[in-house]
XYZ file of C-alpha atoms in Angstrom:
413
model
C -13.647 -1.403 -19.516
C -15.893 1.654 -19.469
C -12.846 3.747 -20.326
C -12.446 1.862 -23.615
C -16.167 1.993 -24.368
C -16.440 5.745 -23.897
C -13.141 6.302 -25.675
C -14.574 4.463 -28.694
C -17.804 6.446 -28.542
C -15.873 9.714 -28.243
C -13.811 8.960 -31.348
C -16.689 7.787 -33.523
C -19.731 9.732 -32.317
C -20.252 13.357 -31.387
C -21.832 12.851 -27.975
C -21.456 15.960 -25.785
C -19.443 15.466 -22.595
C -18.414 11.896 -23.305
C -14.753 12.868 -23.591
C -14.652 13.451 -19.832
C -13.536 9.830 -19.437
C -10.146 10.872 -20.779
C -9.440 12.749 -17.543
C -7.749 10.817 -14.757
C -9.368 12.952 -12.050
C -12.873 12.172 -13.350
C -12.201 8.443 -13.532
C -10.692 8.544 -10.057
C -13.845 10.230 -8.719
C -16.012 7.606 -10.438
C -13.834 4.845 -8.957
C -14.312 6.292 -5.457
C -18.091 6.547 -5.863
C -18.411 3.058 -7.364
C -16.225 1.564 -4.664
C -18.274 3.222 -1.932
C -21.492 1.891 -3.441
C -20.117 -1.643 -3.715
C -18.761 -1.754 -0.168
C -21.745 -0.117 1.548
C -24.676 -1.544 -0.459
C -23.402 -5.008 -1.280
C -21.248 -5.176 1.828
C -24.408 -5.510 3.916
C -25.488 -8.519 1.867
C -22.100 -10.166 2.194
C -22.112 -9.648 5.969
C -25.543 -11.278 6.193
C -24.290 -14.179 4.077
C -21.189 -14.626 6.259
C -23.376 -14.599 9.359
C -25.720 -17.151 7.738
C -22.734 -19.395 7.004
C -21.531 -18.846 10.584
C -18.211 -17.470 9.409
C -17.497 -15.939 12.800
C -14.328 -14.804 14.531
C -12.985 -17.035 17.296
C -11.658 -14.649 19.944
C -8.940 -15.647 22.409
C -9.458 -14.269 25.894
C -6.593 -11.791 26.386
C -8.243 -10.021 29.300
C -9.203 -6.938 27.282
C -12.386 -5.056 28.082
C -15.283 -5.933 25.753
C -13.159 -8.415 23.863
C -15.302 -11.513 24.342
C -18.386 -9.653 23.112
C -16.808 -9.708 19.657
C -16.789 -13.502 19.504
C -18.864 -14.695 16.570
C -18.581 -11.422 14.626
C -18.382 -12.276 10.892
C -14.831 -12.307 9.543
C -13.339 -12.580 6.027
C -14.931 -9.175 5.350
C -11.803 -8.315 3.398
C -13.647 -9.808 0.431
C -15.741 -6.619 0.464
C -12.566 -4.508 0.231
C -11.124 -6.623 -2.591
C -14.322 -6.310 -4.644
C -14.446 -2.580 -3.899
C -10.939 -2.229 -5.313
C -11.008 -4.582 -8.283
C -14.401 -3.784 -9.851
C -13.916 0.028 -10.128
C -10.333 -0.505 -11.332
C -11.507 -2.854 -14.089
C -14.247 -0.391 -15.056
C -12.345 2.894 -15.104
C -8.581 2.267 -15.418
C -6.482 1.665 -18.523
C -5.985 -2.060 -18.234
C -2.974 -2.198 -20.556
C -1.038 0.052 -18.186
C 1.727 -2.027 -16.573
C 1.381 -0.229 -13.239
C -2.338 -1.026 -13.055
C -1.666 -4.655 -14.022
C 0.849 -5.031 -11.195
C -1.579 -3.522 -8.686
C -4.342 -5.915 -9.759
C -1.934 -8.850 -9.421
C -0.933 -7.612 -5.953
C -4.556 -7.313 -4.819
C -5.537 -10.783 -6.036
C -2.280 -12.454 -4.908
C -2.235 -11.236 -1.309
C -6.016 -11.388 -1.065
C -5.819 -15.089 -1.971
C -3.129 -15.750 0.661
C -5.184 -13.952 3.308
C -8.357 -15.777 2.223
C -6.590 -19.131 2.567
C -5.431 -18.162 6.054
C -8.955 -17.147 7.110
C -10.450 -20.260 5.507
C -8.180 -22.532 7.557
C -9.049 -20.631 10.746
C -12.813 -20.602 10.187
C -13.652 -23.801 8.350
C -10.789 -26.060 9.445
C -11.091 -24.780 13.035
C -7.339 -24.218 13.188
C -6.713 -21.035 15.185
C -3.162 -20.751 13.865
C -4.343 -20.522 10.263
C -1.833 -20.631 7.439
C 1.712 -21.228 8.707
C 3.736 -18.024 8.886
C 6.440 -19.362 6.580
C 3.890 -19.870 3.795
C 2.695 -16.270 4.176
C 6.280 -15.077 3.903
C 6.869 -17.288 0.847
C 3.794 -15.777 -0.791
C 4.913 -12.231 0.006
C 8.443 -12.894 -1.240
C 7.029 -14.454 -4.425
C 4.977 -11.329 -5.100
C 8.006 -9.151 -4.324
C 10.084 -11.007 -6.921
C 7.368 -10.511 -9.550
C 7.091 -6.791 -8.788
C 10.840 -6.205 -8.524
C 11.692 -8.195 -11.659
C 9.005 -6.398 -13.682
C 10.094 -2.987 -12.395
C 13.680 -3.736 -13.372
C 13.157 -5.216 -16.830
C 9.817 -4.003 -18.255
C 10.365 -1.545 -21.087
C 7.308 0.510 -20.122
C 8.560 1.263 -16.606
C 10.816 4.268 -16.969
C 11.619 7.623 -15.419
C 12.412 10.934 -17.090
C 15.754 12.379 -16.139
C 17.699 15.424 -17.213
C 20.856 14.726 -19.226
C 23.828 16.621 -20.535
C 24.932 16.108 -24.136
C 26.466 13.865 -25.302
C 24.339 11.114 -23.716
C 25.290 7.503 -22.913
C 21.877 5.812 -23.239
C 20.292 4.955 -26.571
C 16.900 6.393 -25.564
C 15.605 9.408 -27.566
C 16.626 12.816 -26.261
C 13.910 15.432 -25.843
C 14.187 19.174 -25.398
C 11.793 21.256 -23.317
C 11.679 24.271 -21.035
C 11.768 23.878 -17.270
C 11.052 27.093 -15.379
C 12.216 29.086 -18.393
C 15.420 27.030 -18.511
C 16.146 24.801 -21.538
C 16.860 21.169 -20.554
C 17.451 17.850 -22.318
C 15.695 14.751 -20.979
C 15.580 11.014 -21.614
C 13.040 8.380 -20.585
C 15.223 5.555 -19.289
C 15.224 2.467 -17.108
C 16.533 3.311 -13.688
C 16.911 1.950 -10.165
C 16.507 5.434 -8.722
C 13.868 6.264 -6.133
C 12.839 9.292 -4.082
C 14.861 10.060 -0.969
C 12.973 12.324 1.483
C 14.779 15.239 3.161
C 17.698 14.853 0.736
C 18.748 17.813 -1.432
C 18.735 16.023 -4.799
C 15.696 13.999 -3.691
C 16.999 10.804 -5.333
C 18.595 7.538 -4.211
C 19.973 4.881 -6.568
C 19.782 1.240 -5.477
C 22.311 0.428 -8.170
C 24.991 2.400 -6.310
C 24.507 0.841 -2.854
C 27.442 -1.531 -3.443
C 29.658 1.090 -5.081
C 32.198 0.585 -2.297
C 32.967 -2.840 -3.810
C 34.703 -1.103 -6.675
C 34.567 -1.861 -10.381
C 31.721 -4.138 -11.480
C 29.334 -3.245 -8.654
C 26.609 -2.451 -11.224
C 26.025 -6.147 -11.923
C 24.547 -6.553 -8.437
C 21.977 -3.768 -8.897
C 19.111 -6.218 -9.483
C 19.939 -8.200 -6.333
C 20.027 -5.044 -4.202
C 16.794 -3.752 -5.705
C 14.990 -7.084 -5.159
C 16.247 -7.215 -1.566
C 14.711 -3.824 -0.772
C 11.449 -4.683 -2.551
C 11.112 -7.924 -0.569
C 11.899 -6.132 2.704
C 9.396 -3.325 2.089
C 6.492 -5.497 0.905
C 6.788 -8.108 3.666
C 7.259 -5.529 6.418
C 4.381 -3.221 5.433
C 2.016 -6.098 4.625
C 2.650 -7.706 8.021
C 2.461 -4.289 9.681
C -1.079 -3.758 8.386
C -1.943 -7.289 9.492
C -0.743 -6.590 13.044
C -2.476 -3.191 13.144
C -5.814 -4.841 12.390
C -6.500 -5.578 16.055
C -9.278 -3.180 17.068
C -12.335 -1.871 15.251
C -11.555 0.504 12.392
C -7.856 1.006 13.128
C -6.282 -0.633 10.062
C -9.136 0.448 7.767
C -9.022 4.120 8.728
C -5.239 4.455 8.671
C -5.112 2.692 5.293
C -7.640 5.151 3.860
C -5.518 8.100 5.022
C -2.383 6.510 3.569
C -4.258 5.763 0.331
C -5.263 9.421 -0.094
C -1.641 10.472 0.398
C -0.395 7.932 -2.142
C -3.004 9.174 -4.632
C -1.611 12.699 -4.277
C 1.960 11.464 -4.691
C 0.992 9.403 -7.767
C -0.779 12.364 -9.353
C 2.122 14.786 -8.922
C 4.654 12.148 -10.032
C 2.666 11.376 -13.184
C 2.040 15.001 -14.157
C 4.977 16.521 -16.006
C 4.028 20.125 -15.186
C 3.629 19.572 -11.445
C 6.685 17.293 -11.292
C 8.780 20.026 -12.923
C 7.374 22.639 -10.551
C 8.133 20.520 -7.467
C 11.462 19.431 -8.962
C 10.676 15.762 -8.332
C 11.039 12.620 -10.424
C 8.563 12.427 -13.326
C 7.325 8.882 -14.002
C 5.525 8.569 -17.365
C 2.166 6.712 -17.291
C 2.167 6.356 -13.499
C -0.686 8.844 -13.172
C -3.089 6.031 -14.043
C -2.453 4.659 -10.559
C -4.599 7.513 -9.217
C -7.675 5.628 -10.452
C -6.604 2.529 -8.526
C -5.889 4.662 -5.460
C -9.387 6.119 -5.679
C -10.893 2.625 -5.668
C -8.653 1.657 -2.736
C -9.654 4.666 -0.627
C -13.339 4.195 -1.492
C -13.151 0.522 -0.474
C -11.500 1.329 2.860
C -13.943 4.133 3.700
C -16.926 2.044 2.606
C -15.763 -0.908 4.694
C -15.324 1.443 7.650
C -19.115 1.918 7.550
C -19.409 -1.593 9.015
C -15.987 -1.952 10.628
C -16.087 1.118 12.878
C -16.790 0.564 16.583
C -18.653 -1.617 17.355
C -17.593 -3.633 14.320
C -20.245 -5.612 12.452
C -17.566 -7.421 10.441
C -13.805 -7.997 10.583
C -11.659 -7.854 7.476
C -9.522 -10.822 8.537
C -6.233 -11.583 6.832
C -8.120 -11.493 3.525
C -8.173 -7.732 3.843
C -5.269 -6.824 6.108
C -2.536 -8.651 4.178
C -3.891 -7.247 0.914
C -4.132 -3.595 1.975
C -0.637 -3.639 3.459
C 0.808 -5.176 0.305
C -1.126 -2.751 -1.905
C 0.296 0.228 -0.017
C 3.851 -1.125 -0.277
C 3.692 -2.039 -3.980
C 1.928 1.224 -4.855
C 4.700 3.228 -3.176
C 7.330 1.193 -5.034
C 5.534 1.812 -8.335
C 5.699 5.591 -7.876
C 9.211 5.350 -6.372
C 8.190 6.772 -3.003
C 8.825 3.629 -0.930
C 11.499 5.309 1.204
C 8.752 7.621 2.464
C 6.820 4.667 3.909
C 8.607 4.667 7.297
C 7.119 8.135 7.770
C 3.782 7.714 5.997
C 3.132 4.264 7.501
C 4.474 5.231 10.904
C 1.511 3.532 12.616
C 2.252 0.213 10.895
C 5.946 0.650 11.701
C 5.398 1.272 15.408
C 2.888 -1.571 15.701
C 5.356 -3.931 14.018
C 8.293 -2.883 16.164
C 6.254 -3.053 19.366
C 5.745 -6.777 18.730
C 9.408 -7.314 17.777
C 10.631 -5.454 20.881
C 8.185 -7.241 23.178
C 9.045 -10.738 21.939
C 12.796 -10.091 21.776
C 12.994 -8.588 25.261
C 10.835 -11.352 26.740
C 13.070 -14.071 25.266
C 16.261 -12.260 26.296
C 15.188 -11.701 29.909
C 13.836 -15.236 30.212
C 17.196 -16.616 29.094
C 19.203 -14.280 31.321
C 17.060 -14.083 34.458
C 14.918 -17.193 34.107
C 11.823 -15.035 33.963
C 10.436 -13.257 30.911
C 9.841 -9.513 31.259
C 7.781 -7.181 29.123
C 8.314 -3.670 27.783
C 4.609 -3.099 27.076
C 1.601 -4.306 29.024
C 0.636 -6.127 25.828
C 1.761 -6.025 22.211
C 0.991 -4.769 19.628
C 0.903 -1.195 20.890
C -2.862 -0.623 20.599
C -3.436 -3.457 23.108
C -0.987 -1.764 25.485
C -3.285 1.270 25.627
C -6.329 -0.957 26.034
C -4.645 -2.512 29.059
C -4.079 0.999 30.418
C -7.842 1.557 30.338
C -8.306 3.581 27.150
C -11.490 2.833 25.213
C -10.679 1.353 21.815
C -12.675 4.073 19.986
C -10.440 6.711 21.610
C -7.294 4.756 20.695
C -8.411 4.461 17.074
C -9.286 8.162 16.788
C -5.940 9.246 18.195
C -4.038 6.872 15.939
C -5.962 8.337 12.974
C -4.942 11.857 14.040
C -1.298 10.785 14.233
C -1.612 9.157 10.805
C -3.049 12.375 9.323
C -0.119 14.368 10.744
C 2.354 11.864 9.272
C 0.563 12.038 5.904
C 0.815 15.842 5.833
C 4.515 15.729 6.723
C 5.079 13.127 3.988
C 3.595 15.405 1.334
C 5.614 18.360 2.664
C 8.836 16.381 2.190
C 8.449 16.865 -1.566
C 9.684 20.430 -1.009
C 11.357 20.170 2.414
C 14.941 19.068 1.707
């Protein structure tokens, strides 16, 4: 909203410095600052209100050190994160941008599902919360919206080099790339970025090429399948990771910074040409959203770090996981998520391995056996005697390393 106001003032009045709102980097910085202010200043008030309403966490006794001391800690603090994301985005982003619209929908959609889950747990006194199948239905529904829009919306395109004569009807442009003349077209595409691969691209539309003639008609189905898989897996991964103070919040902030860098280079034609990566017109606006996301996570960490004064609950954890997944899909870097979100991946698989092995051994030997002392993985280390603050710090360090490697993959092929 402020973007449009200052854009109007810049066009009609000669006010020095007002044109700075045209720069994505400035608006991103303002989004970070605003988000930090919202989450730290007003977050305190929301925590006090949640405590007044006795919106406290009911903790199951899992035999972990210091666990029962957390009983009664205010939950549903993810509302703070959602406000810290949405308000700066509405103030500083271009709201007609389709990428920004999809990110706002993602935030509200998954935030609402998580809120409903927390509401059932807290106010209905049902520890199970929203049934898992309804969470999955909600995540799949969002995935279909995102995937369908990505596939059909005329404003979601990529710029690719072409050789004359061209097949598509899109306008052909001529420009210089590293002193080499090239022709390009802005076209719809199911291509995405493939890390460590020489050409750095992977086309979902060609997955079923082995079927022979006519495989192209299944491109939408393949694309939607991958979108559903990525969004549900990463969203649930963040949800599982949110088990000890500051773990999910801190790792999400690190991932958010990395995604902001990837969005900026993908939306900047000069840098994209230099790095020889896919240029995605208009995607640079996502940097503003990423700034708000990082600011919200860091601001929430002020109260969520050990010992936590508030828990984000599913209101926050489902939303931040979904935001990360959809954001990566928007900038066509979703195949980098197994590396970038390695913490979420390992946490997810630790639960899958633990449950699967327990069921298998119980069926075969009559007694269930475990791979880990407790799943997810962070509880395994708690059982081994590590303090949760040490576990969180070390997981952050690993996440930073993974983030650096992810950025390096833009050139390492």
